[in-house]
Amino acid sequence: MIVGLEGMYRGLGPVLVSLGISNFVYFYSNNLLKVVLTRLTKEKVTVLQNLLIASIAGVVNVLLTCPLWVANTRLKLQNKADTKPKYQGLFHAMQLIGKEEGIGALWNGVRASLVLVSNPTIHFVVYDKVNSIMTQAAENAGRKHLNALEVFVAGAIAKAVATLVTYPIQLAQSRMRAKKAEDGAANEWQILLKMYKEEGVASWFSGLNIKMLQTVLTAAFQFMCYEKIAALIFALLKKKSVTQ
């Protein structure tokens, strides 16, 4: 039973580190760009501007954190029966991949990642729209803010839409990242074409149910925590300004 539980959470540490760094880079870039644009235009950020900002933040995130996700994929694929795993951890994996396969190997799948910038873009734009609708409904009901469950639902809906639209590219990207440099020159688009020829369009959505469960729950909790923490910080800052 203990082995089973360990297997379920195998590789959790590197994933949490990568998620933390990736989310920090994305949220920081996104919010920084919004602040800069607002100060320059003296106006509220429009939907189109928000879409552009989310895309730029996504590109920055991809270019800076791609090596972390390549290393994560290799760590997950290690045979758990090995007494001496090849990769001893996240940063050791990055170092070893760069040394043995070249620095470029750390950016395997980066082309698909740049296309997948649309995932957080779709995610945040849909979330903003759903959040806006739910906030208006809450205000009509006499409440100033959404409760935790409503934020959770808004985040879940947004991530479900983004995941469904971009899942085939994510699947091809995962297969590409698992490849070593000497395994061949196939790119993500060739992988998708091969899957289509061998198994049909349904193969592009293989494992979607598990991915939905994972990403939707993660995103829902993420947005719920983000909104509550942001509200707390703004409340504290407002209280501080009043006292001064």
Coordinates of N, CA and C in Angstrom, one line a residue:
M1 N 0.8 -1.2 0.0 CA 0.0 0.0 0.0 C 0.9 1.3 0.0
I2 N 2.0 1.2 0.8 CA 2.8 2.3 0.8 C 3.5 2.6 -0.5
V3 N 3.9 1.5 -1.2 CA 4.5 1.6 -2.5 C 3.5 2.2 -3.5
G4 N 2.2 1.8 -3.4 CA 1.2 2.4 -4.2 C 1.0 3.9 -4.1
L5 N 1.0 4.3 -2.8 CA 0.9 5.7 -2.5 C 2.1 6.5 -3.0
E6 N 3.3 5.9 -2.9 CA 4.5 6.6 -3.3 C 4.4 6.7 -4.9
G7 N 3.9 5.7 -5.5 CA 3.8 5.7 -7.0 C 2.9 6.8 -7.5
M8 N 1.8 7.0 -6.7 CA 0.8 8.0 -7.1 C 1.4 9.4 -7.1
Y9 N 2.3 9.6 -6.1 CA 2.9 11.0 -6.0 C 4.4 11.1 -6.4
R10 N 4.8 10.1 -7.2 CA 6.1 10.0 -7.7 C 6.4 11.2 -8.6
G11 N 7.5 11.9 -8.4 CA 7.8 13.1 -9.2 C 7.1 14.4 -8.8
L12 N 6.4 14.4 -7.6 CA 5.6 15.5 -7.2 C 6.5 16.7 -6.9
G13 N 7.6 16.5 -6.3 CA 8.5 17.6 -5.9 C 9.0 18.4 -7.1
P14 N 9.6 17.8 -8.1 CA 10.0 18.6 -9.3 C 8.8 19.3 -10.0
V15 N 7.7 18.7 -10.0 CA 6.5 19.3 -10.6 C 6.1 20.6 -9.9
L16 N 6.1 20.5 -8.5 CA 5.7 21.6 -7.7 C 6.7 22.8 -7.9
V17 N 8.0 22.4 -8.0 CA 9.0 23.5 -8.2 C 8.8 24.1 -9.5
S18 N 8.6 23.3 -10.6 CA 8.4 23.9 -11.9 C 7.1 24.7 -12.0
L19 N 6.0 24.2 -11.4 CA 4.8 25.0 -11.4 C 5.0 26.3 -10.7
G20 N 5.7 26.3 -9.5 CA 5.9 27.5 -8.8 C 6.6 28.5 -9.6
I21 N 7.7 28.1 -10.2 CA 8.5 29.0 -11.0 C 7.8 29.5 -12.2
S22 N 7.1 28.6 -12.9 CA 6.3 28.9 -14.1 C 5.2 29.9 -13.8
N23 N 4.4 29.6 -12.8 CA 3.3 30.5 -12.4 C 3.8 31.9 -12.0
F24 N 4.9 31.9 -11.3 CA 5.5 33.2 -10.8 C 5.9 34.0 -12.1
V25 N 6.6 33.4 -13.0 CA 7.0 34.1 -14.2 C 5.8 34.6 -15.0
Y26 N 4.8 33.7 -15.1 CA 3.6 34.1 -15.9 C 2.8 35.2 -15.3
F27 N 2.5 35.0 -14.0 CA 1.6 36.0 -13.3 C 2.4 37.4 -13.2
Y28 N 3.7 37.3 -12.9 CA 4.5 38.5 -12.7 C 4.5 39.3 -14.1
S29 N 4.8 38.5 -15.1 CA 4.9 39.2 -16.5 C 3.5 39.8 -16.9
N30 N 2.5 39.0 -16.6 CA 1.1 39.4 -17.0 C 0.7 40.7 -16.3
N31 N 0.9 40.7 -15.0 CA 0.5 41.8 -14.2 C 1.4 43.0 -14.4
L32 N 2.7 42.8 -14.6 CA 3.6 43.9 -14.9 C 3.2 44.6 -16.2
L33 N 2.9 43.8 -17.2 CA 2.6 44.4 -18.5 C 1.2 45.2 -18.4
K34 N 0.3 44.7 -17.6 CA -1.0 45.4 -17.4 C -0.8 46.7 -16.7
V35 N 0.1 46.7 -15.7 CA 0.4 47.9 -15.0 C 1.0 49.0 -15.9
V36 N 2.0 48.5 -16.7 CA 2.7 49.4 -17.6 C 1.8 50.0 -18.6
L37 N 0.9 49.1 -19.2 CA 0.0 49.6 -20.2 C -1.0 50.6 -19.6
T38 N -1.5 50.3 -18.4 CA -2.5 51.2 -17.8 C -1.9 52.5 -17.5
R39 N -0.7 52.6 -17.1 CA 0.0 53.8 -16.8 C 0.3 54.6 -18.1
L40 N 0.5 53.9 -19.1 CA 0.8 54.6 -20.4 C -0.5 55.2 -21.0
T41 N -1.6 54.4 -21.0 CA -2.8 54.8 -21.7 C -3.8 55.5 -20.8
K42 N -3.6 55.4 -19.4 CA -4.5 56.0 -18.5 C -5.9 55.4 -18.6
E43 N -6.1 54.2 -19.2 CA -7.4 53.6 -19.4 C -7.4 52.2 -19.0
K44 N -8.6 51.6 -18.8 CA -8.7 50.2 -18.4 C -8.3 49.3 -19.6
V45 N -7.6 48.2 -19.2 CA -7.2 47.3 -20.2 C -8.4 46.6 -20.9
T46 N -8.4 46.7 -22.3 CA -9.5 46.1 -23.0 C -9.3 44.6 -23.2
V47 N -10.3 43.9 -23.7 CA -10.2 42.4 -23.9 C -9.1 42.1 -24.9
L48 N -9.0 42.9 -26.0 CA -7.9 42.6 -27.0 C -6.5 42.9 -26.4
Q49 N -6.4 43.9 -25.7 CA -5.1 44.2 -25.0 C -4.8 43.1 -24.0
N50 N -5.8 42.6 -23.3 CA -5.6 41.6 -22.3 C -5.1 40.3 -23.0
L51 N -5.7 40.0 -24.2 CA -5.3 38.9 -25.0 C -3.8 39.0 -25.4
L52 N -3.4 40.1 -25.9 CA -2.1 40.4 -26.3 C -1.1 40.2 -25.1
I53 N -1.4 40.8 -24.0 CA -0.6 40.8 -22.8 C -0.4 39.3 -22.4
A54 N -1.5 38.6 -22.4 CA -1.4 37.2 -21.9 C -0.5 36.4 -22.9
S55 N -0.6 36.7 -24.2 CA 0.3 36.0 -25.1 C 1.7 36.3 -24.9
I56 N 2.1 37.6 -24.7 CA 3.4 38.0 -24.5 C 4.0 37.3 -23.2
A57 N 3.2 37.4 -22.1 CA 3.6 36.7 -20.9 C 3.8 35.2 -21.0
G58 N 2.9 34.6 -21.9 CA 3.1 33.2 -22.2 C 4.4 32.9 -22.9
V59 N 4.7 33.7 -23.9 CA 6.0 33.5 -24.6 C 7.2 33.6 -23.7
V60 N 7.2 34.6 -22.8 CA 8.3 34.8 -21.8 C 8.4 33.6 -20.9
N61 N 7.2 33.1 -20.5 CA 7.2 31.9 -19.6 C 7.7 30.7 -20.3
V62 N 7.3 30.5 -21.5 CA 7.8 29.3 -22.3 C 9.3 29.3 -22.5
L63 N 9.8 30.4 -22.9 CA 11.3 30.5 -23.2 C 12.1 30.4 -21.9
L64 N 11.6 30.8 -20.8 CA 12.4 30.7 -19.6 C 12.2 29.4 -18.8
T65 N 11.1 28.7 -19.0 CA 10.9 27.6 -18.2 C 10.8 26.2 -18.9
C66 N 11.0 26.3 -20.3 CA 10.9 25.0 -21.1 C 11.9 24.0 -20.5
P67 N 13.1 24.3 -20.2 CA 14.1 23.3 -19.7 C 13.5 22.6 -18.4
L68 N 12.8 23.2 -17.6 CA 12.2 22.6 -16.4 C 11.3 21.5 -16.8
W69 N 10.4 21.7 -17.8 CA 9.4 20.7 -18.2 C 10.0 19.6 -19.0
V70 N 11.1 19.9 -19.7 CA 11.8 18.8 -20.4 C 12.4 17.8 -19.3
A71 N 13.0 18.4 -18.3 CA 13.6 17.6 -17.2 C 12.5 16.9 -16.5
N72 N 11.4 17.5 -16.3 CA 10.3 16.8 -15.6 C 9.8 15.6 -16.3
T73 N 9.7 15.7 -17.7 CA 9.2 14.6 -18.5 C 10.2 13.4 -18.4
R74 N 11.5 13.7 -18.4 CA 12.5 12.7 -18.3 C 12.5 12.0 -17.0
L75 N 12.3 12.8 -15.9 CA 12.2 12.2 -14.6 C 11.0 11.3 -14.4
K76 N 9.9 11.7 -15.0 CA 8.7 10.8 -15.0 C 8.8 9.5 -15.7
L77 N 9.6 9.5 -16.8 CA 9.8 8.3 -17.6 C 10.9 7.4 -17.1
Q78 N 11.6 7.8 -16.0 CA 12.6 6.9 -15.5 C 12.0 5.7 -14.9
N79 N 12.6 4.6 -15.1 CA 12.1 3.3 -14.6 C 12.3 3.3 -13.1
K80 N 11.1 3.2 -12.4 CA 11.2 3.3 -10.9 C 11.8 2.0 -10.3
A81 N 12.1 1.0 -11.1 CA 12.8 -0.2 -10.6 C 14.3 0.0 -10.6
D82 N 14.8 1.0 -11.3 CA 16.2 1.2 -11.3 C 16.8 1.5 -9.9
T83 N 17.8 0.8 -9.5 CA 18.4 1.1 -8.2 C 19.2 2.4 -8.2
K84 N 19.7 2.8 -9.4 CA 20.4 4.0 -9.5 C 19.8 4.8 -10.7
P85 N 18.8 5.6 -10.5 CA 18.2 6.4 -11.6 C 19.2 7.3 -12.2
K86 N 19.1 7.5 -13.5 CA 20.0 8.3 -14.2 C 20.0 9.8 -13.7
Y87 N 18.8 10.2 -13.5 CA 18.6 11.6 -13.1 C 18.2 11.7 -11.6
Q88 N 19.0 12.4 -10.9 CA 18.9 12.4 -9.4 C 17.9 13.5 -8.9
G89 N 17.5 14.4 -9.8 CA 16.6 15.5 -9.4 C 16.4 16.4 -10.6
L90 N 15.6 17.4 -10.4 CA 15.2 18.3 -11.5 C 16.4 19.0 -12.1
F91 N 17.2 19.7 -11.3 CA 18.3 20.4 -11.8 C 19.5 19.6 -12.3
H92 N 19.6 18.4 -11.6 CA 20.6 17.4 -12.1 C 20.2 16.9 -13.5
A93 N 18.9 16.7 -13.7 CA 18.4 16.2 -15.0 C 18.7 17.3 -16.1
M94 N 18.5 18.6 -15.8 CA 18.7 19.6 -16.7 C 20.2 19.7 -17.1
Q95 N 21.1 19.6 -16.0 CA 22.5 19.6 -16.3 C 23.0 18.5 -17.1
L96 N 22.5 17.3 -16.9 CA 22.9 16.1 -17.6 C 22.4 16.1 -19.0
I97 N 21.1 16.5 -19.2 CA 20.6 16.6 -20.6 C 21.4 17.6 -21.4
G98 N 21.7 18.7 -20.8 CA 22.5 19.7 -21.6 C 23.9 19.2 -21.9
K99 N 24.5 18.5 -21.0 CA 25.9 18.0 -21.1 C 25.9 16.9 -22.2
E100 N 25.0 15.9 -22.1 CA 25.0 14.8 -23.0 C 24.4 15.0 -24.4
E101 N 23.3 15.8 -24.4 CA 22.6 16.0 -25.7 C 22.7 17.4 -26.3
G102 N 23.3 18.3 -25.6 CA 23.4 19.7 -26.0 C 22.4 20.6 -25.4
I103 N 22.7 21.8 -25.3 CA 21.8 22.8 -24.7 C 20.4 22.8 -25.4
G104 N 20.5 22.6 -26.7 CA 19.2 22.7 -27.4 C 18.2 21.7 -27.0
A105 N 18.7 20.5 -26.5 CA 17.8 19.5 -26.1 C 16.9 19.9 -24.9
L106 N 17.3 20.9 -24.2 CA 16.5 21.4 -23.1 C 15.3 22.2 -23.5
W107 N 15.3 22.5 -24.8 CA 14.2 23.3 -25.4 C 13.4 22.4 -26.4
N108 N 13.5 21.0 -26.3 CA 12.7 20.1 -27.1 C 11.2 20.4 -26.8
G109 N 10.5 20.5 -27.9 CA 9.1 20.8 -27.8 C 8.8 22.3 -27.6
V110 N 9.8 23.2 -27.8 CA 9.5 24.6 -27.5 C 8.6 25.2 -28.6
R111 N 8.6 24.6 -29.8 CA 7.7 25.1 -30.9 C 6.3 24.9 -30.5
A112 N 6.0 23.7 -30.0 CA 4.7 23.4 -29.6 C 4.3 24.2 -28.4
S113 N 5.3 24.5 -27.5 CA 5.0 25.3 -26.3 C 4.6 26.7 -26.7
L114 N 5.3 27.2 -27.8 CA 4.9 28.6 -28.2 C 3.5 28.6 -28.8
V115 N 3.2 27.5 -29.5 CA 1.8 27.4 -30.0 C 0.8 27.4 -28.8
L116 N 1.3 26.6 -27.8 CA 0.4 26.4 -26.6 C 0.3 27.6 -25.7
V117 N 1.0 28.7 -26.1 CA 0.8 30.0 -25.4 C -0.7 30.3 -25.4
S118 N -1.4 29.8 -26.5 CA -2.8 30.1 -26.6 C -3.6 29.4 -25.4
N119 N -3.0 28.4 -24.8 CA -3.7 27.7 -23.7 C -3.9 28.7 -22.5
P120 N -2.9 29.3 -21.9 CA -3.1 30.2 -20.8 C -3.9 31.5 -21.3
T121 N -3.6 31.8 -22.6 CA -4.3 33.0 -23.1 C -5.8 32.7 -23.1
I122 N -6.2 31.6 -23.7 CA -7.6 31.2 -23.7 C -8.2 31.0 -22.3
H123 N -7.3 30.4 -21.4 CA -7.7 30.2 -20.0 C -8.0 31.5 -19.3
F124 N -7.1 32.5 -19.4 CA -7.3 33.8 -18.7 C -8.4 34.6 -19.3
V125 N -8.5 34.6 -20.6 CA -9.6 35.4 -21.3 C -11.0 34.8 -20.9
V126 N -11.1 33.5 -21.0 CA -12.4 32.8 -20.6 C -12.6 33.1 -19.1
Y127 N -11.6 33.0 -18.3 CA -11.8 33.2 -16.9 C -12.3 34.6 -16.6
D128 N -11.6 35.6 -17.3 CA -12.0 37.0 -17.1 C -13.5 37.2 -17.4
K129 N -13.9 36.5 -18.5 CA -15.3 36.7 -19.0 C -16.3 36.0 -18.0
V130 N -16.0 34.8 -17.6 CA -16.8 34.0 -16.7 C -16.9 34.7 -15.3
N131 N -15.7 35.2 -14.9 CA -15.6 35.9 -13.6 C -16.4 37.2 -13.7
S132 N -16.4 37.9 -14.8 CA -17.1 39.1 -14.9 C -18.6 38.9 -14.9
I133 N -19.1 37.8 -15.5 CA -20.5 37.4 -15.5 C -20.9 37.1 -14.1
M134 N -20.1 36.2 -13.5 CA -20.5 35.8 -12.1 C -20.4 36.9 -11.1
T135 N -19.5 37.8 -11.3 CA -19.4 39.0 -10.4 C -20.6 39.9 -10.5
Q136 N -21.0 40.1 -11.8 CA -22.2 40.9 -12.0 C -23.5 40.3 -11.3
A137 N -23.5 38.9 -11.4 CA -24.7 38.2 -10.8 C -24.6 38.4 -9.3
A138 N -23.4 38.3 -8.8 CA -23.2 38.4 -7.3 C -23.6 39.8 -6.9
E139 N -23.2 40.9 -7.6 CA -23.6 42.2 -7.3 C -25.1 42.5 -7.4
N140 N -25.7 41.8 -8.3 CA -27.2 41.9 -8.4 C -27.9 41.3 -7.2
A141 N -27.1 40.3 -6.7 CA -27.7 39.6 -5.5 C -27.3 40.3 -4.2
G142 N -26.6 41.5 -4.3 CA -26.3 42.2 -3.1 C -24.9 41.9 -2.5
R143 N -24.1 41.2 -3.2 CA -22.7 40.8 -2.7 C -21.7 41.6 -3.5
K144 N -20.6 42.0 -2.8 CA -19.5 42.7 -3.5 C -18.5 41.8 -4.2
H145 N -18.3 40.6 -3.6 CA -17.3 39.7 -4.1 C -17.9 38.3 -4.3
L146 N -17.2 37.5 -5.2 CA -17.5 36.1 -5.4 C -17.0 35.3 -4.2
N147 N -17.8 34.2 -3.8 CA -17.3 33.4 -2.8 C -16.3 32.4 -3.3
A148 N -15.7 31.6 -2.5 CA -14.6 30.7 -2.9 C -15.1 29.6 -3.9
L149 N -16.3 29.1 -3.7 CA -16.9 28.1 -4.6 C -17.1 28.7 -6.0
E150 N -17.6 29.9 -6.1 CA -17.8 30.6 -7.4 C -16.5 30.8 -8.1
V151 N -15.5 31.2 -7.4 CA -14.2 31.4 -8.0 C -13.6 30.1 -8.5
F152 N -13.8 29.0 -7.7 CA -13.4 27.7 -8.1 C -14.1 27.2 -9.4
V153 N -15.4 27.5 -9.5 CA -16.1 27.1 -10.7 C -15.7 27.8 -11.9
A154 N -15.4 29.1 -11.7 CA -15.0 30.0 -12.8 C -13.6 29.5 -13.4
G155 N -12.7 29.2 -12.5 CA -11.4 28.7 -12.8 C -11.5 27.4 -13.5
A156 N -12.4 26.5 -13.1 CA -12.5 25.2 -13.6 C -13.1 25.2 -15.1
I157 N -14.1 26.1 -15.3 CA -14.7 26.2 -16.6 C -13.7 26.7 -17.6
A158 N -12.9 27.8 -17.2 CA -11.9 28.4 -18.1 C -10.8 27.4 -18.5
K159 N -10.4 26.6 -17.5 CA -9.3 25.6 -17.8 C -9.8 24.5 -18.7
A160 N -11.0 24.1 -18.4 CA -11.6 23.0 -19.2 C -11.7 23.4 -20.7
V161 N -12.1 24.6 -21.0 CA -12.2 25.1 -22.4 C -10.8 25.1 -23.0
A162 N -9.8 25.7 -22.3 CA -8.5 25.8 -22.8 C -7.8 24.4 -23.0
T163 N -8.0 23.5 -22.1 CA -7.5 22.2 -22.3 C -8.0 21.4 -23.5
L164 N -9.3 21.5 -23.6 CA -10.0 20.8 -24.7 C -9.5 21.3 -26.1
V165 N -9.3 22.6 -26.2 CA -8.9 23.2 -27.5 C -7.5 22.8 -27.8
T166 N -6.6 22.8 -26.8 CA -5.2 22.6 -27.1 C -4.6 21.2 -26.8
Y167 N -5.4 20.3 -26.3 CA -4.9 19.0 -25.9 C -4.1 18.2 -26.9
P168 N -4.5 18.2 -28.2 CA -3.7 17.4 -29.2 C -2.2 17.9 -29.3
I169 N -2.0 19.2 -29.2 CA -0.7 19.7 -29.3 C 0.1 19.4 -28.0
Q170 N -0.6 19.4 -26.8 CA 0.0 19.0 -25.6 C 0.5 17.6 -25.6
L171 N -0.3 16.7 -26.2 CA 0.0 15.3 -26.3 C 1.3 15.1 -27.2
A172 N 1.3 15.8 -28.3 CA 2.4 15.6 -29.2 C 3.7 16.2 -28.5
Q173 N 3.5 17.3 -27.8 CA 4.6 17.9 -27.1 C 5.2 17.0 -26.1
S174 N 4.4 16.3 -25.3 CA 4.9 15.4 -24.3 C 5.7 14.2 -24.9
R175 N 5.2 13.7 -26.1 CA 6.0 12.7 -26.8 C 7.3 13.2 -27.3
M176 N 7.3 14.5 -27.7 CA 8.5 15.1 -28.3 C 9.6 15.3 -27.1
R177 N 9.1 15.7 -26.0 CA 10.0 16.0 -24.9 C 10.6 14.7 -24.3
A178 N 9.9 13.6 -24.5 CA 10.4 12.3 -24.0 C 11.5 11.7 -24.9
K179 N 11.6 12.3 -26.1 CA 12.6 11.8 -27.1 C 14.0 12.3 -26.8
K180 N 15.0 11.6 -27.1 CA 16.4 12.0 -27.0 C 16.8 12.6 -28.3
A181 N 17.8 13.4 -28.3 CA 18.2 14.0 -29.6 C 18.5 13.0 -30.7
E182 N 19.1 11.9 -30.3 CA 19.4 10.9 -31.3 C 18.3 10.0 -31.8
D183 N 17.1 10.2 -31.2 CA 16.0 9.3 -31.5 C 15.3 9.7 -32.9
G184 N 15.7 10.7 -33.5 CA 15.1 11.1 -34.8 C 14.8 12.6 -34.8
A185 N 14.4 13.0 -36.0 CA 14.2 14.4 -36.2 C 12.7 14.8 -36.3
A186 N 11.8 13.8 -35.9 CA 10.4 14.1 -36.0 C 10.0 15.2 -35.1
N187 N 9.1 16.1 -35.6 CA 8.6 17.2 -34.8 C 7.2 16.9 -34.4
E188 N 6.6 17.9 -33.6 CA 5.3 17.6 -33.1 C 4.2 17.4 -34.1
W189 N 4.3 18.1 -35.2 CA 3.3 18.1 -36.3 C 3.4 16.7 -37.0
Q190 N 4.6 16.2 -37.2 CA 4.8 14.9 -37.7 C 4.3 13.8 -36.8
I191 N 4.4 14.0 -35.5 CA 3.9 13.1 -34.5 C 2.4 13.0 -34.6
L192 N 1.7 14.2 -34.7 CA 0.3 14.2 -34.8 C -0.2 13.6 -36.1
L193 N 0.5 13.8 -37.2 CA 0.2 13.2 -38.5 C 0.3 11.7 -38.4
K194 N 1.3 11.2 -37.8 CA 1.5 9.8 -37.7 C 0.4 9.1 -36.8
M195 N 0.0 9.8 -35.7 CA -1.0 9.3 -34.9 C -2.4 9.3 -35.7
Y196 N -2.6 10.3 -36.5 CA -3.8 10.3 -37.3 C -3.9 9.2 -38.3
K197 N -2.8 8.9 -38.9 CA -2.7 7.9 -40.0 C -2.9 6.5 -39.3
E198 N -2.3 6.3 -38.1 CA -2.3 5.0 -37.5 C -3.6 4.7 -36.7
E199 N -4.1 5.8 -36.0 CA -5.2 5.5 -35.1 C -6.4 6.4 -35.3
G200 N -6.3 7.4 -36.2 CA -7.4 8.3 -36.4 C -7.4 9.5 -35.4
V201 N -8.4 10.4 -35.6 CA -8.5 11.7 -34.8 C -8.6 11.4 -33.3
A202 N -9.3 10.3 -33.0 CA -9.5 9.9 -31.6 C -8.2 9.8 -30.8
S203 N -7.1 9.4 -31.5 CA -5.8 9.3 -30.8 C -5.3 10.6 -30.3
W204 N -5.7 11.7 -30.9 CA -5.3 13.0 -30.5 C -5.8 13.4 -29.1
F205 N -6.9 12.7 -28.7 CA -7.5 13.0 -27.4 C -7.3 11.8 -26.4
S206 N -6.4 11.0 -26.6 CA -6.1 9.8 -25.7 C -5.6 10.4 -24.4
G207 N -6.3 10.0 -23.3 CA -5.9 10.4 -22.0 C -6.5 11.8 -21.6
L208 N -7.4 12.3 -22.4 CA -8.0 13.6 -22.1 C -8.7 13.7 -20.8
N209 N -9.4 12.6 -20.4 CA -10.1 12.6 -19.2 C -9.2 12.8 -18.0
I210 N -8.1 12.1 -18.0 CA -7.1 12.3 -16.9 C -6.5 13.7 -16.9
K211 N -6.2 14.2 -18.1 CA -5.6 15.5 -18.2 C -6.6 16.6 -17.7
M212 N -7.9 16.4 -18.0 CA -8.9 17.3 -17.6 C -9.0 17.3 -16.1
L213 N -9.0 16.2 -15.5 CA -9.1 16.1 -14.0 C -8.0 16.8 -13.4
Q214 N -6.8 16.5 -13.9 CA -5.6 17.1 -13.3 C -5.5 18.6 -13.5
T215 N -5.7 19.1 -14.7 CA -5.5 20.5 -15.0 C -6.6 21.4 -14.5
V216 N -7.9 20.9 -14.6 CA -9.0 21.6 -14.2 C -9.0 21.8 -12.7
L217 N -8.7 20.8 -11.9 CA -8.7 20.9 -10.5 C -7.5 21.9 -10.0
T218 N -6.4 21.7 -10.7 CA -5.2 22.5 -10.3 C -5.5 24.0 -10.6
A219 N -6.1 24.3 -11.8 CA -6.4 25.7 -12.1 C -7.5 26.2 -11.3
A220 N -8.5 25.4 -10.9 CA -9.6 25.9 -10.1 C -9.0 26.3 -8.7
F221 N -8.2 25.5 -8.1 CA -7.6 25.8 -6.8 C -6.7 27.0 -6.9
Q222 N -6.0 27.0 -8.0 CA -5.0 28.1 -8.2 C -5.7 29.5 -8.2
F223 N -6.8 29.6 -9.0 CA -7.5 30.8 -9.1 C -8.2 31.2 -7.8
M224 N -8.7 30.2 -7.2 CA -9.4 30.4 -5.9 C -8.4 31.0 -4.9
C225 N -7.2 30.4 -4.8 CA -6.2 31.0 -3.9 C -5.7 32.3 -4.3
Y226 N -5.6 32.5 -5.6 CA -5.1 33.8 -6.2 C -6.0 34.9 -5.9
E227 N -7.3 34.7 -6.1 CA -8.3 35.7 -5.9 C -8.4 36.1 -4.4
K228 N -8.4 35.1 -3.5 CA -8.5 35.3 -2.1 C -7.3 36.0 -1.5
I229 N -6.1 35.6 -2.0 CA -4.9 36.2 -1.5 C -4.8 37.7 -2.0
A230 N -5.2 37.9 -3.3 CA -5.2 39.2 -3.9 C -6.1 40.1 -3.1
A231 N -7.3 39.6 -2.8 CA -8.3 40.4 -2.1 C -7.8 40.8 -0.7
L232 N -7.1 39.8 0.0 CA -6.6 40.1 1.3 C -5.5 41.1 1.2
I233 N -4.6 41.0 0.2 CA -3.5 42.0 0.1 C -4.1 43.4 -0.2
F234 N -5.0 43.5 -1.1 CA -5.6 44.8 -1.4 C -6.4 45.4 -0.2
A235 N -7.0 44.5 0.6 CA -7.7 45.0 1.8 C -6.7 45.5 2.8
L236 N -5.6 44.8 3.0 CA -4.5 45.3 3.9 C -3.9 46.6 3.5
L237 N -3.7 46.7 2.2 CA -3.1 48.0 1.6 C -4.1 49.1 1.8
K238 N -5.4 48.9 1.6 CA -6.4 49.9 1.7 C -6.5 50.4 3.2
K239 N -6.4 49.4 4.1 CA -6.5 49.7 5.5 C -5.3 50.5 5.9
K240 N -4.1 50.2 5.4 CA -2.9 50.9 5.7 C -2.9 52.3 5.2
S241 N -3.4 52.5 4.0 CA -3.5 53.9 3.5 C -4.5 54.7 4.3
V242 N -5.6 54.1 4.8 CA -6.5 54.9 5.6 C -5.9 55.3 6.9
T243 N -5.2 54.4 7.5 CA -4.6 54.7 8.8 C -3.5 55.8 8.7
Q244 N -2.9 55.9 7.5 CA -1.9 56.9 7.3 C -2.5 58.3 7.0

